[in-house]
Amino acid sequence: MTSWFRNRRSKVNGSGAPPADYAALRQAMVEEQLVARGISDPRVLDAMRTVPRDAFVPEEIRPLAYTDQPLPVGEGQTISQPYMVAVMTEALELTGGERVLEVGTGSGYQAAVLARLAREVFTIEQREVLARAAIERLVRLGLSNVHVRIGDGTLGWPEQAPFDAIVVTAAAPRIPPPLLEQLAEGGRLVIPVGDEHQQELWQVRKHGTQISTRVVNYCRFVPLRGQYGWPETEGQ
Ligand code: SAH
């Protein structure tokens, strides 16, 4: 079976070069980009050893799927760098029983990682083309605990609230108030906050009417749009 697949792939790419061994590249990515930089939650590492990132990037750049960078996924948007996915996921402190909200489905990769670490994942994407492609990938991988909605994620998903953890995967000018409202008591919200050039990655914790904020890292994401995001600019 393996050799048939390999032969066929060599013919298809026409170069005679052996096809990339994505499983091996994925293991190397986890060791070199995540473990080596301090990601230590074994469940996060395990999820990222399992989810095929190559299935979430466009065909023409698939050989770059496990490189240490964000990659374009169409519509001017990106799939986040693997390290950043790991940092954000680790900061959600998931143990397995949670209901998680993601704002910014993009390719669906982070949602697929979350699906292995939590009970239910609700993810919102404002761009219909990306949302539909993500749904197709998630269904193909059999991830039935991910629910995708097309719309403005800064408003959250009130019908499914409260959420034990919320992750925003686009750069926000501030914390969208509906997301804090929809966070469960003791819940974690992970969100990049800053200007268009650089943001701090915040882990926000809710304690009654109070919140505590910790800066986890520095990052650069595409802008969050919608009611509590940045206004649309020409051509974006
Ligand atoms: N988590 C994604 C990467 C997302 S890039 C992945 O794993 O591939 C950020 C995404 O947020 C983009 O797809 C963008 O269209 C989306 N986005 C921006 N503002 C949004 C909003 N208000 N509501 C929902 N999605 C939004």
Short mmCIF file of C-alpha atoms and ligand atoms in Angstrom, two decimals:
data_model
loop_
_atom_site.label_atom_id
_atom_site.label_comp_id
_atom_site.label_asym_id
_atom_site.label_seq_id
_atom_site.Cartn_x
_atom_site.Cartn_y
_atom_site.Cartn_z
CA MET A 1 0.00 0.00 0.00
CA THR A 2 2.72 2.44 0.99
CA SER A 3 4.82 1.75 -2.08
CA TRP A 4 1.82 2.05 -4.39
CA PHE A 5 1.09 5.44 -2.85
CA ARG A 6 4.71 6.55 -3.17
CA ASN A 7 4.96 5.46 -6.80
CA ARG A 8 1.77 7.15 -7.67
CA ARG A 9 2.80 10.40 -5.99
CA SER A 10 6.12 10.45 -7.87
CA LYS A 11 4.29 10.10 -11.14
CA VAL A 12 1.82 12.80 -10.24
CA ASN A 13 4.46 15.36 -9.30
CA GLY A 14 6.33 14.35 -12.39
CA SER A 15 9.73 15.15 -10.93
CA GLY A 16 10.64 11.64 -9.90
CA ALA A 17 11.54 13.10 -6.49
CA PRO A 18 10.27 11.09 -3.54
CA PRO A 19 7.18 12.67 -1.97
CA ALA A 20 7.64 14.45 1.35
CA ASP A 21 7.29 12.21 4.40
CA TYR A 22 4.83 14.41 6.24
CA ALA A 23 4.63 12.18 9.31
CA ALA A 24 8.40 12.47 9.83
CA LEU A 25 8.36 16.22 9.16
CA ARG A 26 5.58 16.58 11.72
CA GLN A 27 7.56 14.76 14.45
CA ALA A 28 10.61 16.91 13.68
CA MET A 29 8.48 20.07 13.81
CA VAL A 30 7.27 19.15 17.31
CA GLU A 31 10.77 18.44 18.61
CA GLU A 32 12.63 21.31 16.94
CA GLN A 33 10.06 24.09 17.01
CA LEU A 34 7.96 23.27 20.08
CA VAL A 35 9.82 21.12 22.64
CA ALA A 36 13.11 22.96 22.01
CA ARG A 37 11.39 26.29 22.69
CA GLY A 38 9.74 25.27 25.92
CA ILE A 39 6.30 23.92 25.02
CA SER A 40 5.85 21.28 27.70
CA ASP A 41 2.17 20.31 28.00
CA PRO A 42 2.27 16.66 26.88
CA ARG A 43 -1.32 16.76 25.62
CA VAL A 44 -0.57 19.77 23.38
CA LEU A 45 2.57 18.11 22.03
CA ASP A 46 0.67 14.91 21.40
CA ALA A 47 -2.14 16.70 19.54
CA MET A 48 0.39 18.48 17.33
CA ARG A 49 2.19 15.21 16.65
CA THR A 50 -1.12 13.86 15.37
CA VAL A 51 -2.99 16.58 13.44
CA PRO A 52 -1.84 16.64 9.79
CA ARG A 53 -0.98 20.31 9.22
CA ASP A 54 -0.30 19.42 5.56
CA ALA A 55 -4.05 18.86 5.12
CA PHE A 56 -4.72 22.50 6.07
CA VAL A 57 -2.49 24.37 3.63
CA PRO A 58 -3.12 24.97 -0.08
CA GLU A 59 -1.82 22.21 -2.39
CA GLU A 60 0.83 24.41 -4.04
CA ILE A 61 2.64 25.13 -0.76
CA ARG A 62 2.02 21.79 0.96
CA PRO A 63 5.74 20.92 1.15
CA LEU A 64 6.11 24.00 3.41
CA ALA A 65 3.43 22.79 5.84
CA TYR A 66 5.88 21.96 8.66
CA THR A 67 8.18 24.95 8.29
CA ASP A 68 8.60 27.44 11.12
CA GLN A 69 6.33 30.19 9.79
CA PRO A 70 2.76 31.26 9.14
CA LEU A 71 1.56 30.39 5.61
CA PRO A 72 -1.04 31.97 3.31
CA VAL A 73 -4.38 30.17 3.13
CA GLY A 74 -6.16 32.51 0.68
CA GLU A 75 -8.20 35.71 1.05
CA GLY A 76 -5.12 37.46 2.49
CA GLN A 77 -5.31 35.30 5.63
CA THR A 78 -2.77 32.93 7.20
CA ILE A 79 -2.51 29.65 9.08
CA SER A 80 -0.52 30.56 12.20
CA GLN A 81 3.08 29.42 12.78
CA PRO A 82 3.08 26.00 14.55
CA TYR A 83 4.86 27.46 17.60
CA MET A 84 2.21 30.15 17.98
CA VAL A 85 -0.59 27.55 17.74
CA ALA A 86 1.17 25.59 20.50
CA VAL A 87 1.70 28.66 22.73
CA MET A 88 -1.94 29.72 22.41
CA THR A 89 -3.25 26.22 22.95
CA GLU A 90 -1.04 25.63 25.99
CA ALA A 91 -2.23 28.92 27.51
CA LEU A 92 -5.83 27.67 27.35
CA GLU A 93 -4.89 25.01 29.95
CA LEU A 94 -7.22 22.37 28.58
CA THR A 95 -7.67 19.06 30.39
CA GLY A 96 -10.23 17.37 28.13
CA GLY A 97 -13.73 18.23 29.30
CA GLU A 98 -13.94 21.84 28.12
CA ARG A 99 -16.17 23.69 25.71
CA VAL A 100 -13.93 25.99 23.70
CA LEU A 101 -14.67 28.95 21.43
CA GLU A 102 -12.24 29.95 18.69
CA VAL A 103 -12.60 33.27 16.85
CA GLY A 104 -10.95 33.08 13.39
CA THR A 105 -11.25 29.56 11.99
CA GLY A 106 -9.00 30.34 9.00
CA SER A 107 -7.76 26.99 7.67
CA GLY A 108 -9.31 25.04 10.57
CA TYR A 109 -5.91 23.79 11.79
CA GLN A 110 -6.05 25.26 15.28
CA ALA A 111 -9.66 24.04 15.63
CA ALA A 112 -8.46 20.52 14.73
CA VAL A 113 -5.75 20.70 17.41
CA LEU A 114 -8.30 21.96 19.95
CA ALA A 115 -10.70 19.17 18.97
CA ARG A 116 -8.20 16.64 20.31
CA LEU A 117 -7.81 18.47 23.61
CA ALA A 118 -11.33 19.53 24.56
CA ARG A 119 -14.86 18.10 24.51
CA GLU A 120 -16.50 20.56 22.07
CA VAL A 121 -15.03 23.24 19.86
CA PHE A 122 -17.08 26.12 18.48
CA THR A 123 -15.27 28.19 15.88
CA ILE A 124 -16.36 31.31 14.00
CA GLU A 125 -14.98 32.59 10.69
CA GLN A 126 -16.20 35.74 9.01
CA ARG A 127 -15.03 34.79 5.50
CA GLU A 128 -17.38 32.30 3.94
CA VAL A 129 -14.87 30.83 1.47
CA LEU A 130 -12.42 30.00 4.27
CA ALA A 131 -15.14 28.66 6.55
CA ARG A 132 -16.43 26.29 3.87
CA ALA A 133 -12.94 24.99 3.08
CA ALA A 134 -12.28 24.49 6.80
CA ILE A 135 -15.54 22.58 7.28
CA GLU A 136 -14.61 20.28 4.41
CA ARG A 137 -11.20 19.51 5.93
CA LEU A 138 -12.57 18.95 9.42
CA VAL A 139 -15.27 16.60 8.12
CA ARG A 140 -12.73 14.68 6.05
CA LEU A 141 -10.63 14.15 9.18
CA GLY A 142 -13.72 12.95 11.05
CA LEU A 143 -13.53 15.66 13.72
CA SER A 144 -17.19 15.65 14.67
CA ASN A 145 -16.78 17.71 17.87
CA VAL A 146 -16.00 20.92 15.93
CA HIS A 147 -18.84 23.27 15.04
CA VAL A 148 -18.17 26.04 12.51
CA ARG A 149 -20.23 29.21 12.17
CA ILE A 150 -19.89 31.93 9.54
CA GLY A 151 -20.14 35.38 11.12
CA ASP A 152 -18.59 38.02 13.34
CA GLY A 153 -16.72 36.22 16.08
CA THR A 154 -16.24 39.38 18.17
CA LEU A 155 -19.88 38.88 19.16
CA GLY A 156 -19.10 35.36 20.40
CA TRP A 157 -21.64 32.54 20.13
CA PRO A 158 -24.22 33.44 22.83
CA GLU A 159 -26.40 30.35 22.27
CA GLN A 160 -23.48 28.08 23.22
CA ALA A 161 -22.03 30.16 26.08
CA PRO A 162 -20.49 29.92 28.61
CA PHE A 163 -17.12 28.68 27.35
CA ASP A 164 -14.36 27.32 29.58
CA ALA A 165 -11.76 28.68 27.18
CA ILE A 166 -11.79 31.18 24.32
CA VAL A 167 -9.01 31.79 21.80
CA VAL A 168 -8.90 34.67 19.33
CA THR A 169 -6.53 33.99 16.43
CA ALA A 170 -6.49 37.51 14.93
CA ALA A 171 -5.04 40.75 16.33
CA ALA A 172 -7.52 42.71 18.43
CA PRO A 173 -7.42 46.41 19.37
CA ARG A 174 -8.97 45.42 22.75
CA ILE A 175 -10.86 42.57 24.35
CA PRO A 176 -14.30 42.29 22.74
CA PRO A 177 -16.74 42.65 25.70
CA PRO A 178 -19.07 39.82 24.51
CA LEU A 179 -16.17 37.35 24.77
CA LEU A 180 -15.58 38.23 28.43
CA GLU A 181 -19.29 37.92 29.10
CA GLN A 182 -19.36 34.48 27.49
CA LEU A 183 -16.33 33.21 29.43
CA ALA A 184 -17.16 30.83 32.28
CA GLU A 185 -16.08 31.55 35.86
CA GLY A 186 -12.37 30.64 36.09
CA GLY A 187 -12.21 30.45 32.28
CA ARG A 188 -9.21 31.46 30.16
CA LEU A 189 -9.31 33.87 27.19
CA VAL A 190 -6.19 33.93 25.01
CA ILE A 191 -6.00 36.89 22.65
CA PRO A 192 -3.38 38.96 20.80
CA VAL A 193 -3.89 42.63 21.70
CA GLY A 194 -2.00 45.52 20.17
CA ASP A 195 -1.62 47.46 16.93
CA GLU A 196 -1.36 46.14 13.39
CA HIS A 197 2.43 45.63 13.61
CA GLN A 198 2.84 43.81 16.88
CA GLN A 199 0.72 42.46 19.66
CA GLU A 200 1.08 41.02 23.12
CA LEU A 201 -0.48 37.62 23.56
CA TRP A 202 -2.65 37.89 26.66
CA GLN A 203 -4.01 35.14 28.86
CA VAL A 204 -7.02 36.64 30.61
CA ARG A 205 -8.70 34.86 33.52
CA LYS A 206 -12.18 35.62 34.78
CA HIS A 207 -12.88 35.75 38.51
CA GLY A 208 -16.44 36.99 39.06
CA THR A 209 -16.55 40.58 37.87
CA GLN A 210 -12.73 40.83 37.98
CA ILE A 211 -10.18 39.74 35.43
CA SER A 212 -6.45 39.09 35.69
CA THR A 213 -4.17 39.45 32.68
CA ARG A 214 -0.78 37.88 31.99
CA VAL A 215 1.40 38.54 28.94
CA VAL A 216 2.32 35.13 27.53
CA ASN A 217 4.32 36.15 24.47
CA TYR A 218 4.70 38.66 21.63
CA CYS A 219 3.21 37.98 18.23
CA ARG A 220 2.00 39.32 14.92
CA PHE A 221 -1.41 38.29 13.60
CA VAL A 222 -3.69 39.41 10.79
CA PRO A 223 -6.25 41.97 12.01
CA LEU A 224 -9.46 41.04 13.77
CA ARG A 225 -12.45 42.61 12.00
CA GLY A 226 -16.08 42.90 13.01
CA GLN A 227 -17.88 45.03 15.53
CA TYR A 228 -15.10 45.00 18.16
CA GLY A 229 -12.18 44.58 15.75
CA TRP A 230 -10.31 46.94 13.42
CA PRO A 231 -12.30 48.74 10.70
CA GLU A 232 -11.91 47.24 7.20
CA THR A 233 -9.38 49.01 5.01
CA GLU A 234 -9.46 49.23 1.23
CA GLY A 235 -8.87 45.89 -0.48
CA GLN A 236 -8.87 43.72 2.67
N1 SAH B 1 -6.78 29.84 13.48
C1 SAH B 1 -6.48 29.90 12.07
C2 SAH B 1 -5.67 31.12 11.68
C3 SAH B 1 -6.55 32.27 11.60
S1 SAH B 1 -6.03 33.72 10.74
C4 SAH B 1 -5.80 28.63 11.57
O1 SAH B 1 -5.50 27.75 12.38
O2 SAH B 1 -5.61 28.52 10.36
C5 SAH B 1 -7.31 34.76 11.36
C6 SAH B 1 -8.68 34.48 10.81
O3 SAH B 1 -9.57 35.31 11.53
C7 SAH B 1 -8.85 34.82 9.34
O4 SAH B 1 -9.33 33.70 8.66
C8 SAH B 1 -9.89 35.94 9.35
O5 SAH B 1 -10.78 35.92 8.24
C9 SAH B 1 -10.62 35.68 10.65
N2 SAH B 1 -11.33 36.81 11.25
C10 SAH B 1 -10.93 38.10 11.34
N3 SAH B 1 -11.86 38.82 12.01
C11 SAH B 1 -12.87 37.97 12.32
C12 SAH B 1 -14.11 38.12 13.02
N4 SAH B 1 -14.53 39.29 13.52
N5 SAH B 1 -14.89 37.03 13.17
C13 SAH B 1 -14.50 35.82 12.68
N6 SAH B 1 -13.34 35.63 12.01
C14 SAH B 1 -12.53 36.68 11.85
#
